[in-house]
Amino acid sequence: MATKRVGRPATPPPGLSHVAPSSHKYPPIRHDQLSADERREAASKGYGPGRRSHSPGGLSITPGEWKLLAVVLLVAAGVRMFRISKPNSVVFDEVHFGKFASRYIKTRYFVDVHPPLAKLLITAAAFIFGFDGDFDFKDIGKVFENVPYVAMRMVPATFGVATVPLAYLTLRALDCRATTALLASIFLTFENGLVTQSRHILLDSPLVFFTALTTFLFVGFSNEDKKEPFTEQWWTWLVLTGLSLGAVVSCKWVGLFTIATVGACTVLQLWLLLGDLHVTPRTWARHLFARAVCLILIPILFYMIMFQLHFAILGSSGEGDAFMSSEFRQTLGHGMEDTYADVALGSDITIRHLNTQGGYLHSHAHNYPGGSGQQQITLYPHRDENNIWRVLNATVDGYEQYDYEHKPIVYIEDHSRIKLRHIVTDKALHSHEVRPPVSDVDFQNEVSAYGMTGFVGDINDDWIVEIEKGDGSDKQSSKRLRTLRTHFKLRHLHSGCYLFSHKIKLPEWGFEQQEVTCNKNAVKANSLWYVETAAKHPQLPADAPTVNYKIPGFLSKFWELQRVMWTTNAGLTDRHAYDSRPSTWPGLRRGINFWVKDHRQIYLIGNPFVWWSSTASVIIYMLVRGFLILRAKRGYRDFDNTKVVKYDSLCGFLFVGYCLHYFPFFLMGRQLFLHHYFPALYFAVLLNGAVFDLVTSTLRPKIRLQIAAVLMIIAIMTFSKFSPLAYGDPWTKKKCESAQWVKTWDIACNEFLDEYSQYSGVTVPTLNRSAPMATIGGEPGGRAPIVVEDKLGQDAVAPPEDDHTTAVPIGAAEPGRDVFAKNEQKEIKSQIIAQDVPVDIDEKEISVVKFEPTNAAAQEPSSTEKEEDNVHGGDVGSGTRTGEPEDQGHPEVVVENLEEVVKVGEDNDNPRVPHGPLDHEEAIADQVAYELYPDARDVE
């Protein structure tokens, strides 16, 4: 075995005393310098060579960099908050998230597919600035009224600004150069998609921020772990990482991908520690325990605390009640009074479906339009007198009804044969061999209400009670029906089918209530029922036992809400006008139309240069990594090179983050949008910077900075080109068409005007806007006074009219679907000038409207006079109503006895012609206005 020679000082010459070696020949050991073995070990793990760093989290930031970072922060703030008050109307999914803030302030319970943290932060800003929750955020384009929408928008905008310095610090902590970190931060600052998303009341900006914060904190923790574990700084970084993980998943469930990223890297760290012989099993167990507590337990607790706040605020009944169980609703101030436990012949009861939360077995005095044409049976989610049924004994011809008021009480036991009589309409629950109107299949029978007062019924009214299970705390509930305790099925005696319901809803003729059928192949879960309430039976004693729902605790409510969110999220499979699939995101194939109004548009589209260069960096890393693997297979030792190992570790971490935030979307069948790609885009931009750092690693700093400056300028110029779509600024049709670099970008270029000068004549409507008015008539002995719009104004000059349509031919801005909302959202288009679209519709003739001067004041036409209108080809009420989409066909309307005949529905050059029949007063006003302002008529 070879021995290691130890250096010793030379022997002094004879006659000289011993002299200590000089300091310059044998310098003292520097404790901040890595030894050769330490450098070798660091290189094998991908650590950079050099001295030990004692800065927190491995961040070696110079004072000059902090100043530079402050400048970048100011620029990011200016970009994202520039004219954030515009537009002053609802944009895209502000329809939903603004409404949720209203619900929080009103404390009315609602259900959303996203966790509450980001919504709570937006609500806090709204509450602090005085929002009372009365604005409904109903439609895109609705002008805000008494809403601190700027403060609400500032919340996601602030998170968007804070994401930029986090990117800089993350790359510096990953041992990238300051130039590289600056380049990535500028790319994020001028990324059009992130800017657009962060300027509105939306959740993705907080999500991206907490994703970036988690990444930064975990990198800092990893650097501390390399230096020395279990120190105070080590614990600080680890605990903060866990809190940030809880925050990111509390904004959106997409944060689970961030947890997966940190989890994968943590498993790798523990694996490497397990193979390190210097780490004892006891120390390794400490590492495992610390990571489990901080990266698993803390995020779970944080997530649950957010829902505890959610439940604490939403303490009253609201639109989300119908999606929760009856037990849950007991906690929302909408509880049920105690009800009698026993069910017998003659009991008046309400029956609920167990599985779908659809509601009560219900009937009303409306018949099916098809099938048997008998009275409808549905599930109705609210308490109502039409939910009450009386339990009677099944009878045959000549067999009298049981006298339940005077004879001994008869409880409903397993396999009892009963009839259910609807109290309000006095009809029996009935089924027969007739197909249902919606689920028209052979194994489904229609269920209806049939009979009349005094009619005993027939065999199709008879049902067999089959008890499925009872409550363990109530032994009698498994033997006979007990309110709230017994789950049972109802089998039709004649056909053998089971009373059944599912999530299929009836059309409008069924008031969109849930369908009820009799299913011969019924799924067990959808054929189970239970009695919710039972009125006092005449034979029950005064002290008869009563029951009520068990009040659920926090954990029960928490898990129930998670199930509702998961089921609903997975069910969002309907198509949207601007949805897209993950395969189109890296190439930026399509954006999202956020808002269209007043010849302006907000369209979510990324910065093509930043987007495509980041995608190219991902592809380059994959190709180079694959090439290195092939070289290693051929015996090359590339991974012995410190530089290769460093950049492989750095880029590999960012690549894993990108993949785990992107590829899981391919497994989802739900509705997806471009903004779902933003967390993955963040990792792609960081990877873009890492690739730049590698490519320019051999260049001089000055040349590297010059190259970075060129790339920054290109990114800023590209941002500027598409900025009107981010800010909703005026734009010209020509510039819009020149900016459509990809054919699949469905930007509504026809929405914009031809010249910027034309925007000076376009008035943006506000709540306080009032048109100039003039009073016509009112002279003594003359016509009655009528107030009309003053078209010429005080200067008697007609305003310039615009010949260009503002309708969006490709599609209107449309919010994402809210499955918990009761009303569908309507399409919103610019409504300054209506687009002329030829429509072939049967002609409708409207009666002549005449004006005759009178000395008396004008009188309101009577209802009889209004009903004298002669309408052919349809009812007047079938015309376009206020609030309906404008893209519906308009009937042709002919109004005679005016100075000119106006036809609506045909191509014409008069944009003032109203759609639909004119009201009596409106027709008079238009006629007189034409008489008073002939010049305005000519202009039009």
mmCIF file of N, CA, C and O in Angstrom, residues 222-256:
data_model
loop_
_atom_site.group_PDB
_atom_site.id
_atom_site.type_symbol
_atom_site.label_atom_id
_atom_site.label_comp_id
_atom_site.label_asym_id
_atom_site.label_seq_id
_atom_site.Cartn_x
_atom_site.Cartn_y
_atom_site.Cartn_z
ATOM 1 N N SER A 222 -31.823 24.080 -0.696
ATOM 2 C CA SER A 222 -30.863 23.105 -1.224
ATOM 3 C C SER A 222 -29.436 23.615 -1.079
ATOM 4 O O SER A 222 -28.511 22.839 -0.768
ATOM 5 N N ASN A 223 -29.239 24.914 -1.290
ATOM 6 C CA ASN A 223 -27.901 25.479 -1.095
ATOM 7 C C ASN A 223 -27.473 25.402 0.363
ATOM 8 O O ASN A 223 -26.301 25.120 0.672
ATOM 9 N N GLU A 224 -28.399 25.682 1.278
ATOM 10 C CA GLU A 224 -28.080 25.552 2.705
ATOM 11 C C GLU A 224 -27.791 24.100 3.074
ATOM 12 O O GLU A 224 -26.911 23.826 3.905
ATOM 13 N N ASP A 225 -28.506 23.194 2.436
ATOM 14 C CA ASP A 225 -28.310 21.781 2.735
ATOM 15 C C ASP A 225 -26.938 21.304 2.277
ATOM 16 O O ASP A 225 -26.328 20.436 2.905
ATOM 17 N N LYS A 226 -26.437 21.873 1.188
ATOM 18 C CA LYS A 226 -25.102 21.513 0.720
ATOM 19 C C LYS A 226 -24.026 22.020 1.687
ATOM 20 O O LYS A 226 -23.002 21.367 1.888
ATOM 21 N N LYS A 227 -24.279 23.194 2.273
ATOM 22 C CA LYS A 227 -23.285 23.793 3.147
ATOM 23 C C LYS A 227 -23.262 23.100 4.506
ATOM 24 O O LYS A 227 -22.256 22.525 4.912
ATOM 25 N N GLU A 228 -24.398 23.145 5.204
ATOM 26 C CA GLU A 228 -24.452 22.526 6.525
ATOM 27 C C GLU A 228 -25.919 22.347 6.922
ATOM 28 O O GLU A 228 -26.646 23.347 7.043
ATOM 29 N N PRO A 229 -26.371 21.126 7.133
ATOM 30 C CA PRO A 229 -27.784 20.904 7.474
ATOM 31 C C PRO A 229 -28.073 21.201 8.942
ATOM 32 O O PRO A 229 -27.176 21.288 9.783
ATOM 33 N N PHE A 230 -29.369 21.346 9.219
ATOM 34 C CA PHE A 230 -29.909 21.480 10.571
ATOM 35 C C PHE A 230 -29.436 22.748 11.299
ATOM 36 O O PHE A 230 -29.452 22.796 12.518
ATOM 37 N N THR A 231 -29.031 23.742 10.539
ATOM 38 C CA THR A 231 -28.736 25.031 11.153
ATOM 39 C C THR A 231 -30.025 25.859 11.206
ATOM 40 O O THR A 231 -31.065 25.482 10.657
ATOM 41 N N GLU A 232 -29.938 26.997 11.836
ATOM 42 C CA GLU A 232 -31.122 27.858 11.927
ATOM 43 C C GLU A 232 -31.572 28.326 10.550
ATOM 44 O O GLU A 232 -32.769 28.342 10.241
ATOM 45 N N GLN A 233 -30.611 28.700 9.708
ATOM 46 C CA GLN A 233 -30.963 29.106 8.353
ATOM 47 C C GLN A 233 -31.545 27.942 7.560
ATOM 48 O O GLN A 233 -32.478 28.123 6.775
ATOM 49 N N TRP A 234 -30.989 26.767 7.747
ATOM 50 C CA TRP A 234 -31.485 25.568 7.056
ATOM 51 C C TRP A 234 -32.949 25.350 7.393
ATOM 52 O O TRP A 234 -33.774 25.113 6.499
ATOM 53 N N TRP A 235 -33.326 25.407 8.667
ATOM 54 C CA TRP A 235 -34.719 25.224 9.074
ATOM 55 C C TRP A 235 -35.607 26.355 8.542
ATOM 56 O O TRP A 235 -36.765 26.112 8.141
ATOM 57 N N THR A 236 -35.088 27.571 8.507
ATOM 58 C CA THR A 236 -35.877 28.699 8.022
ATOM 59 C C THR A 236 -36.274 28.518 6.567
ATOM 60 O O THR A 236 -37.442 28.677 6.194
ATOM 61 N N TRP A 237 -35.284 28.182 5.750
ATOM 62 C CA TRP A 237 -35.582 27.977 4.335
ATOM 63 C C TRP A 237 -36.534 26.802 4.132
ATOM 64 O O TRP A 237 -37.427 26.860 3.273
ATOM 65 N N LEU A 238 -36.382 25.747 4.889
ATOM 66 C CA LEU A 238 -37.237 24.567 4.722
ATOM 67 C C LEU A 238 -38.679 24.869 5.130
ATOM 68 O O LEU A 238 -39.626 24.490 4.424
ATOM 69 N N VAL A 239 -38.856 25.544 6.269
ATOM 70 C CA VAL A 239 -40.212 25.870 6.723
ATOM 71 C C VAL A 239 -40.891 26.835 5.750
ATOM 72 O O VAL A 239 -42.076 26.673 5.420
ATOM 73 N N LEU A 240 -40.157 27.832 5.268
ATOM 74 C CA LEU A 240 -40.732 28.764 4.298
ATOM 75 C C LEU A 240 -41.121 28.057 3.008
ATOM 76 O O LEU A 240 -42.130 28.406 2.375
ATOM 77 N N THR A 241 -40.344 27.082 2.597
ATOM 78 C CA THR A 241 -40.703 26.306 1.411
ATOM 79 C C THR A 241 -42.019 25.577 1.628
ATOM 80 O O THR A 241 -42.888 25.542 0.736
ATOM 81 N N GLY A 242 -42.204 24.979 2.805
ATOM 82 C CA GLY A 242 -43.459 24.298 3.096
ATOM 83 C C GLY A 242 -44.649 25.232 3.100
ATOM 84 O O GLY A 242 -45.724 24.904 2.567
ATOM 85 N N LEU A 243 -44.498 26.428 3.691
ATOM 86 C CA LEU A 243 -45.583 27.408 3.686
ATOM 87 C C LEU A 243 -45.926 27.845 2.268
ATOM 88 O O LEU A 243 -47.102 28.010 1.918
ATOM 89 N N SER A 244 -44.912 28.033 1.457
ATOM 90 C CA SER A 244 -45.157 28.441 0.071
ATOM 91 C C SER A 244 -45.841 27.334 -0.718
ATOM 92 O O SER A 244 -46.691 27.607 -1.578
ATOM 93 N N LEU A 245 -45.485 26.088 -0.445
ATOM 94 C CA LEU A 245 -46.188 24.972 -1.089
ATOM 95 C C LEU A 245 -47.667 24.984 -0.718
ATOM 96 O O LEU A 245 -48.540 24.743 -1.567
ATOM 97 N N GLY A 246 -47.959 25.245 0.559
ATOM 98 C CA GLY A 246 -49.352 25.332 0.962
ATOM 99 C C GLY A 246 -50.076 26.469 0.271
ATOM 100 O O GLY A 246 -51.251 26.338 -0.101
ATOM 101 N N ALA A 247 -49.386 27.594 0.062
ATOM 102 C CA ALA A 247 -50.011 28.738 -0.587
ATOM 103 C C ALA A 247 -50.284 28.466 -2.060
ATOM 104 O O ALA A 247 -51.351 28.827 -2.582
ATOM 105 N N VAL A 248 -49.356 27.818 -2.742
ATOM 106 C CA VAL A 248 -49.544 27.613 -4.178
ATOM 107 C C VAL A 248 -50.687 26.648 -4.449
ATOM 108 O O VAL A 248 -51.481 26.838 -5.382
ATOM 109 N N VAL A 249 -50.839 25.620 -3.630
ATOM 110 C CA VAL A 249 -51.939 24.682 -3.845
ATOM 111 C C VAL A 249 -53.248 25.253 -3.324
ATOM 112 O O VAL A 249 -54.333 24.795 -3.707
ATOM 113 N N SER A 250 -53.190 26.286 -2.467
ATOM 114 C CA SER A 250 -54.405 26.941 -1.975
ATOM 115 C C SER A 250 -54.935 27.980 -2.954
ATOM 116 O O SER A 250 -56.021 28.516 -2.741
ATOM 117 N N CYS A 251 -54.177 28.292 -3.994
ATOM 118 C CA CYS A 251 -54.665 29.179 -5.052
ATOM 119 C C CYS A 251 -55.405 28.388 -6.122
ATOM 120 O O CYS A 251 -56.530 28.722 -6.496
ATOM 121 N N LYS A 252 -54.749 27.346 -6.601
ATOM 122 C CA LYS A 252 -55.347 26.461 -7.601
ATOM 123 C C LYS A 252 -54.748 25.070 -7.414
ATOM 124 O O LYS A 252 -53.610 24.932 -6.957
ATOM 125 N N TRP A 253 -55.495 24.072 -7.810
ATOM 126 C CA TRP A 253 -54.982 22.717 -7.700
ATOM 127 C C TRP A 253 -53.819 22.451 -8.642
ATOM 128 O O TRP A 253 -53.124 21.436 -8.507
ATOM 129 N N VAL A 254 -53.595 23.345 -9.598
ATOM 130 C CA VAL A 254 -52.400 23.233 -10.442
ATOM 131 C C VAL A 254 -51.148 23.303 -9.580
ATOM 132 O O VAL A 254 -50.084 22.788 -9.954
ATOM 133 N N GLY A 255 -51.251 23.895 -8.388
ATOM 134 C CA GLY A 255 -50.123 23.921 -7.463
ATOM 135 C C GLY A 255 -49.650 22.546 -7.043
ATOM 136 O O GLY A 255 -48.526 22.402 -6.534
ATOM 137 N N LEU A 256 -50.467 21.521 -7.243
ATOM 138 C CA LEU A 256 -50.013 20.149 -6.977
ATOM 139 C C LEU A 256 -48.818 19.782 -7.847
ATOM 140 O O LEU A 256 -47.980 18.962 -7.451
#
